[in-house]
Amino acid sequence: PTLIRSRRQRQMCIRDRFYPADSQELIKTISRLTDQARQTAVQVPANKTLRALILPHAGYVYSGLTAAHASHVLRPGQFGRVILMGPDHRVGFKNGAISDVSAYETPLGQVKLHPDAARLRQQSDLFSAYGASDKCEHSLEVVLPFLQYYLSSFDLIPIVLGTGDPRQLMQAIAPLVNPDTLMVVSSDLSHDLPYEQAVAHDKKTIQIIMNLETDALRTRKNCACGKMALLILMHLARE
């Protein structure tokens, strides 16, 4: 099909609250977090290939070090395309929102949308453009500077997820996944628990994710705000 793409850019809505608005200050922040993460860096096993990451989306003062630990496995040019999925916090809609802009703006520059973002929205009734989500949702925006810092350049397929059937959504997204595509889920884990309780609860949640126990995650309480994106990724991994 012929694609008619908007030239609008998705503007930043949480700069100077979740992360520094100044580009140099943002680079310094991520660099400092990277240096800290390097002390306990996780390496991809020699017999494995990186296909997906789960990154947090709280303010960098809270979740930046965790994001740096996860992003440390990336290198410039490693992936040409990123499918970034995160939860809707404020608008309320079914299935997925894919912006009709041409690029996402961050202090580190523009991230161009891949043509498949428009194709996915046009070819499936599971995805629509929601301007209200573009104006206020932070779950994708917080993650993008880390991906820019580590990958340098890539095209983006941004998906904000509401309610719906994760398996059905996975089946729509799956044809886009290839070795040049990194899947990224934006999700925090438990909320508002005492620290010791949060650690224990989150460790169990992580184990459920690693074991691809979709039913256990779906019914688990206070485990992740990005549960829909996590379930899509887990169903995709099982496939």
Coordinates of C-alpha atoms in Angstrom, one line a residue:
P1 CA 0.0 0.0 0.0
T2 CA 1.0 3.6 -0.5
L3 CA 2.0 5.1 2.8
I4 CA 1.0 8.7 3.7
R5 CA 3.3 9.7 6.6
S6 CA 2.9 12.7 8.8
R7 CA 5.8 15.0 9.1
R8 CA 4.9 16.0 12.7
Q9 CA 7.3 15.0 15.4
R10 CA 6.3 13.6 18.7
Q11 CA 7.3 16.2 21.3
M12 CA 8.9 15.5 24.7
C13 CA 6.5 15.7 27.5
I14 CA 8.5 14.8 30.6
R15 CA 12.0 16.3 30.1
D16 CA 13.4 18.0 33.2
R17 CA 11.2 15.8 35.3
F18 CA 12.2 12.2 34.5
Y19 CA 15.5 13.0 32.9
P20 CA 17.6 16.1 32.1
A21 CA 16.3 18.3 29.2
D22 CA 19.8 19.6 28.3
S23 CA 21.5 17.2 25.9
Q24 CA 25.0 17.5 27.4
E25 CA 23.6 17.0 30.9
L26 CA 21.7 14.0 29.7
I27 CA 24.8 12.5 28.1
K28 CA 26.8 13.0 31.3
T29 CA 24.0 11.4 33.4
I30 CA 23.9 8.3 31.2
S31 CA 27.7 8.1 31.0
R32 CA 27.9 8.3 34.8
L33 CA 25.3 5.5 35.1
T34 CA 27.1 3.5 32.5
D35 CA 30.4 3.7 34.5
Q36 CA 28.5 2.5 37.6
A37 CA 26.9 -0.3 35.8
R38 CA 30.2 -1.4 34.3
Q39 CA 31.4 -2.6 37.7
T40 CA 28.8 -5.4 37.7
A41 CA 28.1 -5.7 34.0
V42 CA 26.1 -8.6 32.7
Q43 CA 27.5 -10.3 29.5
V44 CA 25.4 -12.0 26.9
P45 CA 26.5 -15.8 27.0
A46 CA 28.7 -16.8 24.1
N47 CA 26.2 -19.3 22.7
K48 CA 23.2 -16.8 22.9
T49 CA 22.0 -14.0 20.7
L50 CA 20.4 -10.9 22.1
R51 CA 16.8 -10.5 20.9
A52 CA 15.0 -8.4 23.6
L53 CA 15.5 -6.2 26.6
I54 CA 13.2 -5.1 29.4
L55 CA 14.0 -1.6 30.6
P56 CA 12.4 0.5 33.5
H57 CA 10.7 3.8 32.9
A58 CA 10.8 5.6 36.2
G59 CA 12.8 8.8 36.6
Y60 CA 16.5 8.3 36.1
V61 CA 17.3 9.0 39.7
Y62 CA 15.2 5.9 40.6
S63 CA 15.7 3.5 37.6
G64 CA 18.6 4.9 35.6
L65 CA 21.2 2.5 37.0
T66 CA 18.9 -0.5 36.2
A67 CA 18.4 0.8 32.7
A68 CA 22.2 1.2 32.3
H69 CA 22.8 -2.4 33.4
A70 CA 20.4 -3.7 30.8
S71 CA 21.5 -1.3 28.0
H72 CA 25.2 -2.2 28.6
V73 CA 24.8 -5.2 26.3
L74 CA 24.1 -2.9 23.4
R75 CA 26.7 -1.4 21.0
P76 CA 26.4 1.1 18.1
G77 CA 24.9 -0.3 14.9
Q78 CA 23.9 -3.6 16.6
F79 CA 20.3 -3.2 15.5
G80 CA 18.8 -1.2 12.7
R81 CA 15.3 -1.2 14.1
V82 CA 13.7 -1.2 17.6
I83 CA 10.1 -2.3 18.4
L84 CA 9.5 -0.4 21.7
M85 CA 6.4 -1.4 23.7
G86 CA 5.2 0.2 26.9
P87 CA 2.1 0.7 28.9
D88 CA -0.6 3.4 28.7
H89 CA -0.7 5.1 32.1
R90 CA -3.2 8.0 31.5
V91 CA -5.5 7.8 28.5
G92 CA -7.3 4.5 28.5
F93 CA -7.8 2.6 25.2
K94 CA -7.9 -1.0 23.9
N95 CA -5.1 -2.7 22.1
G96 CA -2.2 -0.6 20.9
A97 CA -1.4 3.0 20.0
I98 CA 1.1 3.7 17.2
S99 CA 1.8 7.3 16.7
D100 CA 1.4 8.8 13.2
V101 CA 4.3 11.2 13.6
S102 CA 7.5 10.9 11.5
A103 CA 9.9 10.9 14.4
Y104 CA 10.1 11.0 18.2
E105 CA 12.1 13.9 19.6
T106 CA 14.5 13.6 22.6
P107 CA 17.3 15.9 23.9
L108 CA 19.7 13.6 22.0
G109 CA 18.0 14.2 18.6
Q110 CA 15.2 12.7 16.6
V111 CA 14.4 9.0 16.3
K112 CA 12.8 8.3 12.9
L113 CA 9.9 6.0 12.8
H114 CA 10.3 2.9 10.6
P115 CA 7.8 2.6 7.7
D116 CA 6.5 -0.6 9.3
A117 CA 5.0 1.5 12.1
A118 CA 2.5 3.0 9.6
R119 CA 2.0 -0.3 7.9
L120 CA 1.2 -2.0 11.2
R121 CA -1.3 0.7 12.0
Q122 CA -2.9 0.6 8.5
Q123 CA -3.1 -3.1 8.1
S124 CA -4.4 -4.1 11.5
D125 CA -7.4 -2.8 13.4
L126 CA -5.6 -3.6 16.6
F127 CA -3.5 -0.4 16.3
S128 CA -4.6 3.3 16.1
A129 CA -3.0 6.7 16.5
Y130 CA -4.0 8.5 19.7
G131 CA -2.9 12.1 19.9
A132 CA -3.7 12.3 23.6
S133 CA -1.3 9.5 24.3
D134 CA 1.5 11.3 22.4
K135 CA 1.0 14.4 24.6
C136 CA 1.3 12.7 28.0
E137 CA 2.6 9.1 27.9
H138 CA 6.1 8.7 29.4
S139 CA 6.8 4.9 29.1
L140 CA 8.5 5.1 25.7
E141 CA 10.0 8.5 26.0
V142 CA 12.1 7.6 29.2
V143 CA 13.7 4.6 27.5
L144 CA 14.6 6.3 24.2
P145 CA 17.7 8.2 25.4
F146 CA 19.3 5.1 26.6
L147 CA 18.7 3.3 23.3
Q148 CA 20.1 6.4 21.4
Y149 CA 23.2 6.5 23.7
Y150 CA 24.1 2.8 23.2
L151 CA 22.8 2.0 19.7
S152 CA 23.6 5.4 18.2
S153 CA 21.2 5.2 15.2
F154 CA 18.1 3.1 14.6
D155 CA 14.5 3.3 13.3
L156 CA 11.6 3.0 15.7
I157 CA 8.3 1.2 15.9
P158 CA 6.7 2.7 19.0
I159 CA 3.7 0.8 20.5
V160 CA 1.8 2.0 23.6
L161 CA -0.4 -0.7 24.9
G162 CA -3.8 -0.6 26.6
T163 CA -6.1 -3.5 27.3
G164 CA -6.6 -6.5 25.0
D165 CA -5.5 -10.0 24.1
P166 CA -1.6 -10.2 24.3
R167 CA -1.5 -13.3 22.1
Q168 CA -3.5 -11.6 19.3
L169 CA -1.3 -8.5 19.5
M170 CA 1.8 -10.8 19.4
Q171 CA 0.6 -12.4 16.2
A172 CA 0.2 -9.0 14.6
I173 CA 3.7 -7.9 15.7
A174 CA 5.6 -11.2 15.1
P175 CA 6.0 -10.8 11.3
L176 CA 8.1 -7.7 11.9
V177 CA 10.7 -9.5 14.1
N178 CA 14.0 -10.4 12.5
P179 CA 17.6 -10.5 13.5
D180 CA 18.1 -6.8 12.8
T181 CA 15.2 -5.9 15.2
L182 CA 15.5 -5.5 18.9
M183 CA 12.4 -6.0 21.0
V184 CA 12.3 -3.6 24.0
V185 CA 9.7 -3.7 26.7
S186 CA 9.3 -0.7 28.9
S187 CA 8.1 -1.8 32.4
D188 CA 8.7 -1.1 36.0
L189 CA 8.0 -4.0 38.4
S190 CA 6.2 -3.8 41.8
H191 CA 4.9 -0.5 43.2
D192 CA 4.6 0.9 46.7
L193 CA 6.0 -2.1 48.6
P194 CA 8.5 -1.9 51.5
Y195 CA 12.0 -2.4 50.1
E196 CA 12.6 -6.0 51.4
Q197 CA 9.2 -7.1 50.2
A198 CA 9.6 -5.4 46.8
V199 CA 12.9 -7.2 46.3
A200 CA 11.4 -10.6 47.0
H201 CA 8.3 -9.9 45.0
D202 CA 10.3 -8.6 42.0
K203 CA 12.7 -11.6 42.0
K204 CA 9.7 -14.0 41.8
T205 CA 8.2 -11.9 38.9
I206 CA 11.6 -12.0 37.1
Q207 CA 11.7 -15.8 37.4
I208 CA 8.2 -16.0 36.1
I209 CA 9.2 -13.9 33.1
M210 CA 12.4 -16.0 32.5
N211 CA 10.3 -19.2 32.7
L212 CA 7.8 -17.8 30.1
E213 CA 4.9 -18.5 32.6
T214 CA 2.4 -16.3 30.9
D215 CA -0.6 -17.5 33.0
A216 CA 1.3 -16.9 36.2
L217 CA 2.3 -13.3 35.1
R218 CA -1.2 -12.5 33.9
T219 CA -2.8 -13.3 37.3
R220 CA 0.0 -12.0 39.5
K221 CA -0.9 -8.9 41.5
N222 CA 1.2 -5.7 41.6
C223 CA 4.0 -7.3 39.5
A224 CA 4.6 -5.0 36.6
C225 CA 2.9 -1.9 35.0
G226 CA 4.0 -3.1 31.6
K227 CA 2.3 -6.5 31.9
M228 CA 0.7 -6.4 28.5
A229 CA 4.0 -5.7 26.7
L230 CA 5.7 -8.4 28.9
L231 CA 3.1 -11.0 28.0
I232 CA 3.5 -10.2 24.2
L233 CA 7.2 -10.7 24.5
M234 CA 6.8 -13.9 26.5
H235 CA 4.3 -15.3 24.0
L236 CA 6.7 -14.3 21.2
A237 CA 9.6 -16.1 22.9
R238 CA 7.5 -19.2 23.3
E239 CA 6.7 -19.2 19.6

